[in-house]
PDB file of C-alpha atoms in Angstrom:
ATOM      1  CA  MET A  10      94.656 -16.139  30.509  1.00 57.00           C
ATOM      2  CA  PRO A  11      94.358 -19.870  29.749  1.00 65.00           C
ATOM      3  CA  LYS A  12      92.393 -21.967  32.180  1.00 67.00           C
ATOM      4  CA  PRO A  13      94.644 -24.283  34.226  1.00 69.00           C
ATOM      5  CA  LEU A  14      94.289 -28.018  33.689  1.00 77.00           C
ATOM      6  CA  SER A  15      92.083 -29.887  36.136  1.00 90.00           C
ATOM      7  CA  LEU A  16      93.919 -31.564  38.966  1.00 93.00           C
ATOM      8  CA  PRO A  17      93.520 -35.336  39.393  1.00 93.00           C
ATOM      9  CA  PHE A  18      92.371 -34.715  42.992  1.00 94.00           C
ATOM     10  CA  ASP A  19      90.388 -32.145  44.982  1.00 95.00           C
ATOM     11  CA  PRO A  20      93.025 -29.788  46.429  1.00 95.00           C
ATOM     12  CA  ILE A  21      90.628 -28.465  49.065  1.00 95.00           C
ATOM     13  CA  ALA A  22      89.785 -31.997  50.267  1.00 95.00           C
ATOM     14  CA  ARG A  23      93.521 -32.764  50.318  1.00 96.00           C
ATOM     15  CA  ALA A  24      94.236 -29.596  52.321  1.00 95.00           C
ATOM     16  CA  ASP A  25      91.442 -30.565  54.719  1.00 95.00           C
ATOM     17  CA  GLU A  26      93.023 -33.987  55.286  1.00 96.00           C
ATOM     18  CA  LEU A  27      96.465 -32.455  55.849  1.00 96.00           C
ATOM     19  CA  TRP A  28      94.932 -29.883  58.190  1.00 95.00           C
ATOM     20  CA  LYS A  29      93.318 -32.673  60.239  1.00 96.00           C
ATOM     21  CA  GLN A  30      96.673 -34.452  60.539  1.00 96.00           C
ATOM     22  CA  ARG A  31      98.480 -31.297  61.655  1.00 97.00           C
ATOM     23  CA  TRP A  32      95.933 -29.333  63.703  1.00 97.00           C
ATOM     24  CA  GLY A  33      92.900 -31.580  64.096  1.00 96.00           C
ATOM     25  CA  ASN A  34      89.449 -31.609  62.547  1.00 96.00           C
ATOM     26  CA  VAL A  35      88.279 -28.064  61.749  1.00 94.00           C
ATOM     27  CA  PRO A  36      85.368 -28.316  59.252  1.00 95.00           C
ATOM     28  CA  ALA A  37      85.256 -24.514  58.981  1.00 96.00           C
ATOM     29  CA  MET A  38      88.633 -24.526  57.179  1.00 95.00           C
ATOM     30  CA  GLY A  39      87.330 -26.716  54.333  1.00 95.00           C
ATOM     31  CA  ALA A  40      84.118 -24.714  54.187  1.00 96.00           C
ATOM     32  CA  ILE A  41      85.817 -21.297  54.014  1.00 96.00           C
ATOM     33  CA  THR A  42      88.290 -22.505  51.422  1.00 97.00           C
ATOM     34  CA  SER A  43      85.428 -23.890  49.306  1.00 97.00           C
ATOM     35  CA  ILE A  44      83.450 -20.653  49.637  1.00 97.00           C
ATOM     36  CA  MET A  45      86.459 -18.529  48.669  1.00 97.00           C
ATOM     37  CA  ARG A  46      87.196 -20.741  45.640  1.00 97.00           C
ATOM     38  CA  ALA A  47      83.517 -20.648  44.617  1.00 97.00           C
ATOM     39  CA  HIS A  48      83.673 -16.845  44.859  1.00 97.00           C
ATOM     40  CA  GLN A  49      86.698 -16.792  42.522  1.00 97.00           C
ATOM     41  CA  ILE A  50      84.987 -19.103  40.020  1.00 96.00           C
ATOM     42  CA  LEU A  51      81.674 -17.232  40.018  1.00 97.00           C
ATOM     43  CA  LEU A  52      83.221 -13.783  39.844  1.00 96.00           C
ATOM     44  CA  ALA A  53      85.390 -14.818  36.878  1.00 96.00           C
ATOM     45  CA  GLU A  54      82.404 -16.329  35.031  1.00 97.00           C
ATOM     46  CA  VAL A  55      80.078 -13.399  35.714  1.00 97.00           C
ATOM     47  CA  ASP A  56      82.734 -10.787  34.946  1.00 96.00           C
ATOM     48  CA  ALA A  57      83.413 -12.535  31.607  1.00 97.00           C
ATOM     49  CA  VAL A  58      79.727 -12.148  30.706  1.00 98.00           C
ATOM     50  CA  VAL A  59      79.488  -8.454  31.646  1.00 98.00           C
ATOM     51  CA  LYS A  60      82.930  -7.446  30.317  1.00 98.00           C
ATOM     52  CA  PRO A  61      81.719  -6.967  26.706  1.00 98.00           C
ATOM     53  CA  TYR A  62      79.378  -4.298  28.106  1.00 97.00           C
ATOM     54  CA  GLY A  63      82.295  -2.468  29.738  1.00 96.00           C
ATOM     55  CA  LEU A  64      81.160  -3.655  33.164  1.00 97.00           C
ATOM     56  CA  THR A  65      82.415  -5.554  36.151  1.00 96.00           C
ATOM     57  CA  PHE A  66      79.945  -7.318  38.415  1.00 95.00           C
ATOM     58  CA  ALA A  67      80.235  -4.424  40.905  1.00 95.00           C
ATOM     59  CA  ARG A  68      79.288  -1.909  38.209  1.00 97.00           C
ATOM     60  CA  TYR A  69      76.489  -4.178  37.036  1.00 98.00           C
ATOM     61  CA  GLU A  70      75.111  -4.353  40.599  1.00 97.00           C
ATOM     62  CA  ALA A  71      75.118  -0.550  40.829  1.00 97.00           C
ATOM     63  CA  LEU A  72      73.198  -0.267  37.548  1.00 98.00           C
ATOM     64  CA  VAL A  73      70.660  -2.859  38.689  1.00 98.00           C
ATOM     65  CA  LEU A  74      70.199  -1.003  41.959  1.00 97.00           C
ATOM     66  CA  LEU A  75      69.486   2.215  40.067  1.00 98.00           C
ATOM     67  CA  THR A  76      66.905   0.425  37.902  1.00 97.00           C
ATOM     68  CA  PHE A  77      65.159  -0.770  41.066  1.00 96.00           C
ATOM     69  CA  SER A  78      64.701   2.817  42.307  1.00 95.00           C
ATOM     70  CA  LYS A  79      61.464   4.625  41.421  1.00 93.00           C
ATOM     71  CA  GLU A  80      63.127   7.486  39.538  1.00 93.00           C
ATOM     72  CA  GLY A  81      66.235   5.617  38.367  1.00 96.00           C
ATOM     73  CA  GLU A  82      68.427   7.615  40.727  1.00 96.00           C
ATOM     74  CA  LEU A  83      69.756   7.309  44.247  1.00 96.00           C
ATOM     75  CA  PRO A  84      72.046   9.258  46.557  1.00 95.00           C
ATOM     76  CA  MET A  85      75.602   7.932  46.484  1.00 94.00           C
ATOM     77  CA  SER A  86      75.360   7.187  50.210  1.00 92.00           C
ATOM     78  CA  LYS A  87      72.270   5.023  49.624  1.00 94.00           C
ATOM     79  CA  ILE A  88      74.065   3.089  46.874  1.00 96.00           C
ATOM     80  CA  GLY A  89      76.915   2.285  49.258  1.00 94.00           C
ATOM     81  CA  GLU A  90      74.485   1.291  51.989  1.00 93.00           C
ATOM     82  CA  ARG A  91      72.476  -1.025  49.725  1.00 94.00           C
ATOM     83  CA  LEU A  92      75.524  -2.594  48.055  1.00 94.00           C
ATOM     84  CA  MET A  93      77.278  -2.772  51.445  1.00 92.00           C
ATOM     85  CA  VAL A  94      80.495  -1.184  50.183  1.00 91.00           C
ATOM     86  CA  HIS A  95      82.749   1.632  51.350  1.00 91.00           C
ATOM     87  CA  PRO A  96      81.952   5.160  50.081  1.00 89.00           C
ATOM     88  CA  THR A  97      85.244   5.228  48.145  1.00 93.00           C
ATOM     89  CA  SER A  98      84.231   2.075  46.275  1.00 94.00           C
ATOM     90  CA  VAL A  99      80.872   3.630  45.392  1.00 95.00           C
ATOM     91  CA  THR A 100      82.575   6.751  44.079  1.00 95.00           C
ATOM     92  CA  ASN A 101      84.996   4.722  41.947  1.00 96.00           C
ATOM     93  CA  THR A 102      82.216   2.484  40.617  1.00 96.00           C
ATOM     94  CA  VAL A 103      79.856   5.346  39.780  1.00 97.00           C
ATOM     95  CA  ASP A 104      82.631   7.489  38.271  1.00 97.00           C
ATOM     96  CA  ARG A 105      83.499   4.644  35.885  1.00 97.00           C
ATOM     97  CA  LEU A 106      79.831   4.298  34.964  1.00 98.00           C
ATOM     98  CA  VAL A 107      79.688   8.059  34.338  1.00 98.00           C
ATOM     99  CA  ARG A 108      82.740   7.867  32.042  1.00 97.00           C
ATOM    100  CA  SER A 109      80.992   5.068  30.131  1.00 97.00           C
ATOM    101  CA  GLY A 110      77.857   7.165  29.709  1.00 98.00           C
ATOM    102  CA  LEU A 111      75.752   4.699  31.702  1.00 98.00           C
ATOM    103  CA  VAL A 112      75.168   6.947  34.722  1.00 98.00           C
ATOM    104  CA  ALA A 113      74.981  10.700  35.304  1.00 98.00           C
ATOM    105  CA  LYS A 114      75.745  12.525  38.560  1.00 97.00           C
ATOM    106  CA  ARG A 115      74.237  15.731  39.898  1.00 94.00           C
ATOM    107  CA  PRO A 116      73.993  17.528  43.236  1.00 93.00           C
ATOM    108  CA  ASN A 117      71.257  16.179  45.489  1.00 90.00           C
ATOM    109  CA  PRO A 118      68.654  18.969  45.852  1.00 89.00           C
ATOM    110  CA  ASN A 119      67.549  17.447  49.179  1.00 85.00           C
ATOM    111  CA  ASP A 120      71.071  17.364  50.625  1.00 82.00           C
ATOM    112  CA  GLY A 121      73.450  20.232  49.910  1.00 79.00           C
ATOM    113  CA  ARG A 122      76.527  18.036  50.277  1.00 83.00           C
ATOM    114  CA  GLY A 123      75.225  14.868  48.642  1.00 89.00           C
ATOM    115  CA  THR A 124      75.288  13.622  45.078  1.00 93.00           C
ATOM    116  CA  LEU A 125      72.649  11.728  43.127  1.00 95.00           C
ATOM    117  CA  ALA A 126      73.567   9.040  40.611  1.00 97.00           C
ATOM    118  CA  SER A 127      71.055   8.527  37.785  1.00 98.00           C
ATOM    119  CA  ILE A 128      70.965   5.734  35.241  1.00 98.00           C
ATOM    120  CA  THR A 129      70.972   6.973  31.639  1.00 98.00           C
ATOM    121  CA  ALA A 130      69.009   5.542  28.707  1.00 98.00           C
ATOM    122  CA  LYS A 131      72.231   3.875  27.532  1.00 98.00           C
ATOM    123  CA  GLY A 132      72.694   2.481  31.059  1.00 98.00           C
ATOM    124  CA  ARG A 133      69.199   0.990  30.956  1.00 98.00           C
ATOM    125  CA  GLU A 134      69.918  -0.675  27.596  1.00 98.00           C
ATOM    126  CA  VAL A 135      73.214  -2.099  28.835  1.00 98.00           C
ATOM    127  CA  VAL A 136      71.795  -3.424  32.115  1.00 98.00           C
ATOM    128  CA  GLU A 137      68.905  -5.115  30.267  1.00 98.00           C
ATOM    129  CA  ALA A 138      71.260  -6.810  27.797  1.00 98.00           C
ATOM    130  CA  ALA A 139      73.756  -7.849  30.489  1.00 98.00           C
ATOM    131  CA  THR A 140      70.916  -9.192  32.635  1.00 98.00           C
ATOM    132  CA  ARG A 141      69.626 -11.337  29.757  1.00 98.00           C
ATOM    133  CA  ASP A 142      73.124 -12.785  29.305  1.00 98.00           C
ATOM    134  CA  LEU A 143      73.598 -13.412  33.039  1.00 98.00           C
ATOM    135  CA  MET A 144      70.204 -15.078  33.333  1.00 98.00           C
ATOM    136  CA  ALA A 145      71.017 -17.265  30.312  1.00 98.00           C
ATOM    137  CA  MET A 146      74.055 -18.629  32.187  1.00 97.00           C
ATOM    138  CA  ASP A 147      72.189 -18.830  35.528  1.00 97.00           C
ATOM    139  CA  PHE A 148      74.657 -16.366  37.065  1.00 97.00           C
ATOM    140  CA  GLY A 149      77.246 -19.159  36.998  1.00 97.00           C
ATOM    141  CA  LEU A 150      75.126 -21.412  39.202  1.00 97.00           C
ATOM    142  CA  GLY A 151      73.706 -23.653  36.475  1.00 96.00           C
ATOM    143  CA  VAL A 152      75.042 -26.771  38.206  1.00 97.00           C
ATOM    144  CA  TYR A 153      72.400 -26.196  40.908  1.00 98.00           C
ATOM    145  CA  ASP A 154      68.639 -26.379  40.566  1.00 97.00           C
ATOM    146  CA  ALA A 155      66.254 -23.791  42.019  1.00 97.00           C
ATOM    147  CA  GLU A 156      65.846 -25.695  45.286  1.00 98.00           C
ATOM    148  CA  GLU A 157      69.611 -25.981  45.769  1.00 98.00           C
ATOM    149  CA  CYS A 158      70.044 -22.266  45.059  1.00 98.00           C
ATOM    150  CA  GLY A 159      67.456 -21.610  47.765  1.00 98.00           C
ATOM    151  CA  GLU A 160      69.396 -23.864  50.143  1.00 98.00           C
ATOM    152  CA  ILE A 161      72.640 -21.985  49.429  1.00 97.00           C
ATOM    153  CA  PHE A 162      70.863 -18.695  50.109  1.00 97.00           C
ATOM    154  CA  ALA A 163      69.439 -20.075  53.375  1.00 97.00           C
ATOM    155  CA  LEU A 164      72.798 -21.523  54.472  1.00 97.00           C
ATOM    156  CA  LEU A 165      74.604 -18.206  53.988  1.00 96.00           C
ATOM    157  CA  ARG A 166      71.858 -16.023  55.510  1.00 96.00           C
ATOM    158  CA  PRO A 167      72.887 -16.546  59.180  1.00 95.00           C
ATOM    159  CA  LEU A 168      76.434 -15.466  58.302  1.00 95.00           C
ATOM    160  CA  ARG A 169      75.067 -12.265  56.751  1.00 93.00           C
ATOM    161  CA  ILE A 170      72.854 -11.647  59.777  1.00 94.00           C
ATOM    162  CA  ALA A 171      75.814 -12.168  62.127  1.00 94.00           C
ATOM    163  CA  ALA A 172      77.784  -9.631  60.056  1.00 92.00           C
ATOM    164  CA  LYS A 173      74.913  -7.182  60.628  1.00 91.00           C
ATOM    165  CA  ASP A 174      74.133  -6.859  56.911  1.00 90.00           C
ATOM    166  CA  PHE A 175      70.508  -6.464  57.967  1.00 89.00           C
ATOM    167  CA  GLU A 176      68.210  -7.029  60.915  1.00 88.00           C
ATOM    168  CA  GLU A 177      66.607 -10.438  61.055  1.00 84.00           C
ATOM    169  CA  GLN A 178      62.836 -10.209  60.682  1.00 78.00           C
TER     170      GLN A 178
END
């Protein structure tokens, strides 16, 4: 799909001005719209980098998570918990990775009903290559320096705490 031409004005700033005229000053509207647009931009850029590996960013995250585990495998429930996604999404993600030969599934010997997902040798190769490519493009955040990336992380952290992603320490 061709990239649309740049507009001669910032449509989010324009919407913010129109919003102020109609409903009053609500800085959260401009902020949420900017965050949602940034999400679209970053997801498109990152997905374009991992697509040649047969991945989406969600599948890439699952592979990375498996590489972080001691044995290269985790229960499906733990994957969902760590990636903060619904069990159905985990199943779909892992099943696609299985079909690609990047992950294997087997019954969890410690839980009669559970399933373990294990990264394969091919999965390890793919995640290493995709990671090199993502790091080379700074995960789409190359317009920011390290300090600014830290500020973005810090600015969004209270929102994640309020959503109960984790307990504040």
